[in-house]
Amino acid sequence: EEVRVDRLAQVKNELSPFLEAQYAGLHLTWMPLFVKATSIALRAFPSLNASVDADCQKMTYHASHNISVAMDTPNGLIVPNVKNVQDLTVVEI
């Protein structure tokens, strides 16, 4: 599927100079924006952040948005897990 990110690109372009001036050494990438967008989507669709018991009888909805993103590095694949994304800002992510 394709997703239009025109508005997100505009926000990133507007936010980048401000954040780089506000936080020395910070460079805004796409990753924290996508992670935060995922958290916002989980709030809108809580069944996507749920698990089912072994008998498929009980669904447990999780309040925390703990989001992992696989990253290829020169030393191999790493998968950092960002805890409680729902409570974090883009800068904190």
Short mmCIF file of N, CA and C in Angstrom, two decimals:
data_model
loop_
_atom_site.label_atom_id
_atom_site.label_comp_id
_atom_site.label_asym_id
_atom_site.label_seq_id
_atom_site.Cartn_x
_atom_site.Cartn_y
_atom_site.Cartn_z
N GLU A 1 0.83 -1.18 0.00
CA GLU A 1 0.00 0.00 0.00
C GLU A 1 0.87 1.24 0.00
N GLU A 2 0.33 2.31 -0.49
CA GLU A 2 1.03 3.58 -0.50
C GLU A 2 0.39 4.52 0.51
N VAL A 3 1.23 5.34 1.09
CA VAL A 3 0.76 6.33 2.06
C VAL A 3 1.29 7.69 1.64
N ARG A 4 0.43 8.66 1.64
CA ARG A 4 0.85 10.03 1.33
C ARG A 4 1.37 10.68 2.60
N VAL A 5 2.56 11.21 2.52
CA VAL A 5 3.16 11.86 3.68
C VAL A 5 3.50 13.32 3.40
N ASP A 6 2.79 13.92 2.45
CA ASP A 6 3.06 15.32 2.09
C ASP A 6 2.97 16.25 3.30
N ARG A 7 1.89 16.10 4.05
CA ARG A 7 1.70 16.97 5.22
C ARG A 7 2.75 16.68 6.28
N LEU A 8 3.08 15.42 6.48
CA LEU A 8 4.11 15.06 7.45
C LEU A 8 5.47 15.62 7.03
N ALA A 9 5.77 15.56 5.73
CA ALA A 9 7.02 16.13 5.22
C ALA A 9 7.07 17.63 5.47
N GLN A 10 5.94 18.28 5.29
CA GLN A 10 5.87 19.73 5.54
C GLN A 10 6.13 20.02 7.02
N VAL A 11 5.50 19.25 7.90
CA VAL A 11 5.71 19.43 9.34
C VAL A 11 7.18 19.20 9.70
N LYS A 12 7.77 18.14 9.15
CA LYS A 12 9.18 17.85 9.42
C LYS A 12 10.07 19.00 8.97
N ASN A 13 9.82 19.52 7.79
CA ASN A 13 10.62 20.62 7.26
C ASN A 13 10.46 21.89 8.09
N GLU A 14 9.28 22.13 8.61
CA GLU A 14 9.04 23.31 9.45
C GLU A 14 9.63 23.14 10.84
N LEU A 15 9.57 21.91 11.36
CA LEU A 15 10.02 21.63 12.72
C LEU A 15 11.54 21.51 12.83
N SER A 16 12.17 20.97 11.81
CA SER A 16 13.61 20.68 11.87
C SER A 16 14.48 21.87 12.28
N PRO A 17 14.37 23.03 11.64
CA PRO A 17 15.24 24.14 12.03
C PRO A 17 15.00 24.59 13.47
N PHE A 18 13.75 24.61 13.89
CA PHE A 18 13.42 25.01 15.26
C PHE A 18 14.05 24.04 16.27
N LEU A 19 13.85 22.73 16.05
CA LEU A 19 14.38 21.74 16.98
C LEU A 19 15.90 21.72 17.00
N GLU A 20 16.53 21.87 15.83
CA GLU A 20 17.99 21.88 15.76
C GLU A 20 18.56 23.09 16.48
N ALA A 21 17.84 24.22 16.46
CA ALA A 21 18.30 25.40 17.19
C ALA A 21 18.04 25.25 18.70
N GLN A 22 16.95 24.61 19.05
CA GLN A 22 16.55 24.45 20.45
C GLN A 22 17.37 23.39 21.17
N TYR A 23 17.72 22.31 20.46
CA TYR A 23 18.43 21.18 21.06
C TYR A 23 19.73 20.96 20.29
N ALA A 24 20.83 21.41 20.86
CA ALA A 24 22.12 21.31 20.19
C ALA A 24 22.42 19.87 19.77
N GLY A 25 22.79 19.70 18.52
CA GLY A 25 23.17 18.38 18.02
C GLY A 25 22.02 17.51 17.58
N LEU A 26 20.80 17.96 17.76
CA LEU A 26 19.64 17.15 17.37
C LEU A 26 19.39 17.30 15.88
N HIS A 27 19.20 16.17 15.21
CA HIS A 27 18.81 16.16 13.80
C HIS A 27 17.54 15.33 13.70
N LEU A 28 16.43 15.96 13.31
CA LEU A 28 15.15 15.28 13.22
C LEU A 28 15.12 14.36 12.01
N THR A 29 14.90 13.07 12.28
CA THR A 29 14.78 12.08 11.20
C THR A 29 13.32 11.65 11.10
N TRP A 30 13.05 10.79 10.14
CA TRP A 30 11.69 10.29 9.95
C TRP A 30 11.26 9.33 11.05
N MET A 31 12.23 8.61 11.63
CA MET A 31 11.88 7.53 12.55
C MET A 31 11.01 7.98 13.74
N PRO A 32 11.38 9.03 14.49
CA PRO A 32 10.51 9.39 15.61
C PRO A 32 9.12 9.86 15.17
N LEU A 33 9.03 10.42 13.99
CA LEU A 33 7.72 10.84 13.47
C LEU A 33 6.86 9.61 13.17
N PHE A 34 7.44 8.58 12.58
CA PHE A 34 6.69 7.36 12.28
C PHE A 34 6.32 6.62 13.56
N VAL A 35 7.24 6.60 14.53
CA VAL A 35 6.95 5.92 15.80
C VAL A 35 5.81 6.64 16.52
N LYS A 36 5.83 7.96 16.56
CA LYS A 36 4.76 8.72 17.21
C LYS A 36 3.44 8.55 16.46
N ALA A 37 3.49 8.55 15.14
CA ALA A 37 2.27 8.33 14.34
C ALA A 37 1.68 6.96 14.63
N THR A 38 2.54 5.97 14.81
CA THR A 38 2.07 4.62 15.15
C THR A 38 1.36 4.63 16.49
N SER A 39 1.91 5.35 17.46
CA SER A 39 1.29 5.44 18.77
C SER A 39 -0.08 6.12 18.69
N ILE A 40 -0.18 7.16 17.91
CA ILE A 40 -1.46 7.85 17.73
C ILE A 40 -2.48 6.91 17.09
N ALA A 41 -2.04 6.10 16.14
CA ALA A 41 -2.93 5.12 15.50
C ALA A 41 -3.36 4.05 16.50
N LEU A 42 -2.46 3.64 17.39
CA LEU A 42 -2.82 2.64 18.40
C LEU A 42 -3.88 3.18 19.36
N ARG A 43 -3.83 4.47 19.64
CA ARG A 43 -4.85 5.07 20.49
C ARG A 43 -6.21 5.05 19.78
N ALA A 44 -6.19 5.26 18.49
CA ALA A 44 -7.44 5.27 17.71
C ALA A 44 -7.98 3.85 17.47
N PHE A 45 -7.08 2.86 17.42
CA PHE A 45 -7.46 1.48 17.16
C PHE A 45 -6.85 0.57 18.22
N PRO A 46 -7.39 0.58 19.44
CA PRO A 46 -6.78 -0.15 20.55
C PRO A 46 -6.68 -1.66 20.36
N SER A 47 -7.49 -2.23 19.51
CA SER A 47 -7.39 -3.68 19.30
C SER A 47 -6.07 -4.08 18.63
N LEU A 48 -5.38 -3.11 18.02
CA LEU A 48 -4.07 -3.39 17.43
C LEU A 48 -2.97 -3.47 18.49
N ASN A 49 -3.30 -3.03 19.70
CA ASN A 49 -2.34 -3.08 20.81
C ASN A 49 -2.90 -4.01 21.90
N ALA A 50 -3.28 -5.19 21.48
CA ALA A 50 -3.90 -6.15 22.39
C ALA A 50 -3.29 -7.52 22.16
N SER A 51 -3.51 -8.40 23.12
CA SER A 51 -3.08 -9.79 22.96
C SER A 51 -4.22 -10.70 23.37
N VAL A 52 -4.18 -11.92 22.88
CA VAL A 52 -5.21 -12.91 23.15
C VAL A 52 -4.57 -14.06 23.93
N ASP A 53 -5.32 -14.60 24.88
CA ASP A 53 -4.78 -15.72 25.68
C ASP A 53 -4.64 -16.97 24.80
N ALA A 54 -4.00 -17.97 25.36
CA ALA A 54 -3.69 -19.19 24.61
C ALA A 54 -4.93 -19.89 24.05
N ASP A 55 -6.06 -19.75 24.73
CA ASP A 55 -7.30 -20.39 24.27
C ASP A 55 -8.13 -19.50 23.35
N CYS A 56 -7.59 -18.33 23.07
CA CYS A 56 -8.30 -17.34 22.22
C CYS A 56 -9.67 -16.99 22.80
N GLN A 57 -9.75 -16.92 24.11
CA GLN A 57 -11.01 -16.61 24.78
C GLN A 57 -11.04 -15.20 25.37
N LYS A 58 -9.88 -14.69 25.72
CA LYS A 58 -9.82 -13.39 26.40
C LYS A 58 -8.83 -12.47 25.71
N MET A 59 -9.28 -11.26 25.40
CA MET A 59 -8.41 -10.26 24.80
C MET A 59 -8.00 -9.27 25.87
N THR A 60 -6.71 -8.99 25.95
CA THR A 60 -6.18 -8.01 26.90
C THR A 60 -5.69 -6.81 26.12
N TYR A 61 -6.25 -5.65 26.44
CA TYR A 61 -5.83 -4.40 25.81
C TYR A 61 -4.70 -3.79 26.64
N HIS A 62 -3.64 -3.37 25.96
CA HIS A 62 -2.47 -2.83 26.64
C HIS A 62 -2.48 -1.30 26.56
N ALA A 63 -2.26 -0.67 27.71
CA ALA A 63 -2.26 0.79 27.76
C ALA A 63 -0.96 1.37 27.22
N SER A 64 0.14 0.67 27.43
CA SER A 64 1.44 1.18 27.01
C SER A 64 1.69 0.89 25.54
N HIS A 65 2.27 1.87 24.88
CA HIS A 65 2.67 1.70 23.48
C HIS A 65 4.18 1.51 23.47
N ASN A 66 4.62 0.26 23.55
CA ASN A 66 6.04 -0.09 23.49
C ASN A 66 6.34 -0.52 22.06
N ILE A 67 7.03 0.33 21.33
CA ILE A 67 7.18 0.15 19.89
C ILE A 67 8.64 -0.16 19.55
N SER A 68 8.85 -1.24 18.80
CA SER A 68 10.18 -1.64 18.34
C SER A 68 10.31 -1.39 16.85
N VAL A 69 11.51 -1.01 16.45
CA VAL A 69 11.81 -0.78 15.04
C VAL A 69 13.13 -1.46 14.73
N ALA A 70 13.12 -2.40 13.79
CA ALA A 70 14.36 -3.08 13.41
C ALA A 70 15.23 -2.15 12.57
N MET A 71 16.53 -2.14 12.89
CA MET A 71 17.48 -1.29 12.16
C MET A 71 18.70 -2.11 11.78
N ASP A 72 19.08 -2.00 10.52
CA ASP A 72 20.28 -2.68 10.04
C ASP A 72 21.47 -1.78 10.32
N THR A 73 22.47 -2.32 10.98
CA THR A 73 23.69 -1.57 11.30
C THR A 73 24.89 -2.34 10.76
N PRO A 74 26.04 -1.70 10.70
CA PRO A 74 27.24 -2.42 10.26
C PRO A 74 27.56 -3.63 11.15
N ASN A 75 27.08 -3.61 12.40
CA ASN A 75 27.32 -4.72 13.32
C ASN A 75 26.17 -5.73 13.35
N GLY A 76 25.21 -5.58 12.45
CA GLY A 76 24.07 -6.50 12.41
C GLY A 76 22.77 -5.81 12.76
N LEU A 77 21.73 -6.59 12.76
CA LEU A 77 20.39 -6.09 13.03
C LEU A 77 20.22 -5.80 14.52
N ILE A 78 19.67 -4.62 14.84
CA ILE A 78 19.30 -4.30 16.21
C ILE A 78 17.83 -3.90 16.22
N VAL A 79 17.17 -4.13 17.33
CA VAL A 79 15.75 -3.81 17.45
C VAL A 79 15.52 -3.08 18.76
N PRO A 80 15.76 -1.76 18.77
CA PRO A 80 15.49 -1.00 19.99
C PRO A 80 13.99 -0.95 20.26
N ASN A 81 13.63 -0.95 21.53
CA ASN A 81 12.23 -0.88 21.93
C ASN A 81 12.03 0.42 22.69
N VAL A 82 11.17 1.27 22.18
CA VAL A 82 10.87 2.54 22.83
C VAL A 82 9.64 2.33 23.70
N LYS A 83 9.81 2.50 24.99
CA LYS A 83 8.74 2.25 25.95
C LYS A 83 7.85 3.48 26.12
N ASN A 84 6.56 3.25 26.32
CA ASN A 84 5.58 4.30 26.64
C ASN A 84 5.60 5.46 25.65
N VAL A 85 5.59 5.13 24.38
CA VAL A 85 5.63 6.15 23.33
C VAL A 85 4.45 7.12 23.47
N GLN A 86 3.33 6.64 23.96
CA GLN A 86 2.15 7.50 24.11
C GLN A 86 2.43 8.69 25.02
N ASP A 87 3.43 8.60 25.89
CA ASP A 87 3.76 9.67 26.82
C ASP A 87 4.95 10.51 26.38
N LEU A 88 5.57 10.17 25.27
CA LEU A 88 6.78 10.84 24.82
C LEU A 88 6.51 11.83 23.70
N THR A 89 7.35 12.86 23.63
CA THR A 89 7.31 13.78 22.51
C THR A 89 8.20 13.22 21.40
N VAL A 90 8.11 13.82 20.24
CA VAL A 90 8.97 13.40 19.12
C VAL A 90 10.44 13.56 19.51
N VAL A 91 10.76 14.61 20.20
CA VAL A 91 12.15 14.84 20.62
C VAL A 91 12.60 13.76 21.59
N GLU A 92 11.74 13.37 22.52
CA GLU A 92 12.09 12.34 23.50
C GLU A 92 12.27 10.97 22.83
N ILE A 93 11.49 10.72 21.80
CA ILE A 93 11.63 9.45 21.08
C ILE A 93 12.98 9.41 20.41
#
